[in-house]
């Protein structure tokens, strides 16, 4: 084993079905007196039920969380924080709600407790994102990491199957790209493996029985592992392409990840032999991109960028934007290769090494 330095960053984690009952103790531990509760409009009722045991410590609700954290939403949430005279935040929901909590922690220094209800994994990362005038800026800041994350799989049972599958594939993407990161260390490698195994095992079970609590619990554990990977390693082509597709064409986040992952692996793995071998071992196949594609297909996930809003004429634009980025990636970014990747993903073709 090689020498390595590991600066481990993690919130305190309370994990398991029913673990939301620990919320009052976690709030006590934090010393919070007045809480602003964040959610999307769809999750208000869920949020109200969850914070009910906190009584008058709940000083206000803000239910306007939106995908990609628009600055206008941050302004309104800051106003709600001030109106409530709050000192801390509770975020209940997916990556959009967690993203808003992070923006508030960054600008107000307010500590947060996050209760995730999807598998995006944002709660485990120091990465923030803010969208202004249609452009999403991202960065890293340890201040945005929640103080406590409560992973209660019972709260994910209501997640519709389509979002369940794409969100879980979004998480798998963190761990798969992590395996060829130049910053990989043996601790995070084992988290990559655990995340991939848990989610590859849980996704087909959830397709059969979306309310299976054991499968929900395994998937949430996988999401935790994969989010931790995302926090500690720089990502490659897959994440950069998804960022470009989301940012310029406004394609939906998790669905884009679900479509692109198999194609990004087909592009990169021939140039990342140890990762290819490891993934083949983990999945028990010599066709890793095909296995990811089949998993998505059998789970009913979208397979083509065309079906989630991309147009043929967008391919050249995305290829050119992708070529402008510079970051570590196993395979150099080549115009022809990227165009082939985007074409295959656009049409939803089964990926093959090329
Ligand atoms: P999301 O938070 O927008 O949730 C997707 C949908 O699921 C929403 O309509 C929401 O109302 C619904 N939902 C959530 N939980 C539910 C539940 N239990 N039952 C029923 N419906 C439920 O989407 P997401 O995929 O979780 O997150 C995507 C966002 O997170 C993107 O903006 C992405 O950039 C960001 N993200 C950030 C990081 C990071 O490290 N900063 C990591 C991953 C994702």
XYZ file of C-alpha atoms in Angstrom, residues 8 171-172 175-176 179 186-202 217-229 278-279 282:
39
model
C -11.651 13.017 6.732
C -25.075 8.157 -6.338
C -23.478 5.177 -8.123
C -18.462 6.019 -6.501
C -17.638 4.740 -9.993
C -12.457 4.769 -8.424
C -7.760 2.856 0.386
C -10.347 4.180 2.858
C -12.390 5.931 0.196
C -11.865 2.996 -2.161
C -13.626 0.751 0.310
C -16.463 3.298 0.518
C -16.713 3.281 -3.292
C -17.048 -0.500 -3.246
C -19.621 -0.484 -0.432
C -21.654 2.229 -2.163
C -21.674 0.448 -5.534
C -22.520 -2.948 -4.013
C -25.302 -1.575 -1.807
C -26.965 0.296 -4.666
C -26.543 -2.384 -7.348
C -28.150 -4.792 -4.908
C -30.926 -2.424 -3.741
C -32.138 1.108 4.086
C -29.426 -0.502 1.942
C -29.921 2.143 -0.756
C -29.621 4.952 1.792
C -26.433 3.413 3.169
C -25.116 3.299 -0.399
C -26.042 6.954 -0.859
C -24.103 7.831 2.312
C -21.012 5.989 1.073
C -21.225 7.518 -2.418
C -21.764 11.043 -1.052
C -18.679 10.644 1.122
C -16.694 9.657 -1.970
C -11.938 -3.647 -9.918
C -15.396 -2.808 -11.287
C -17.335 -5.977 -8.021
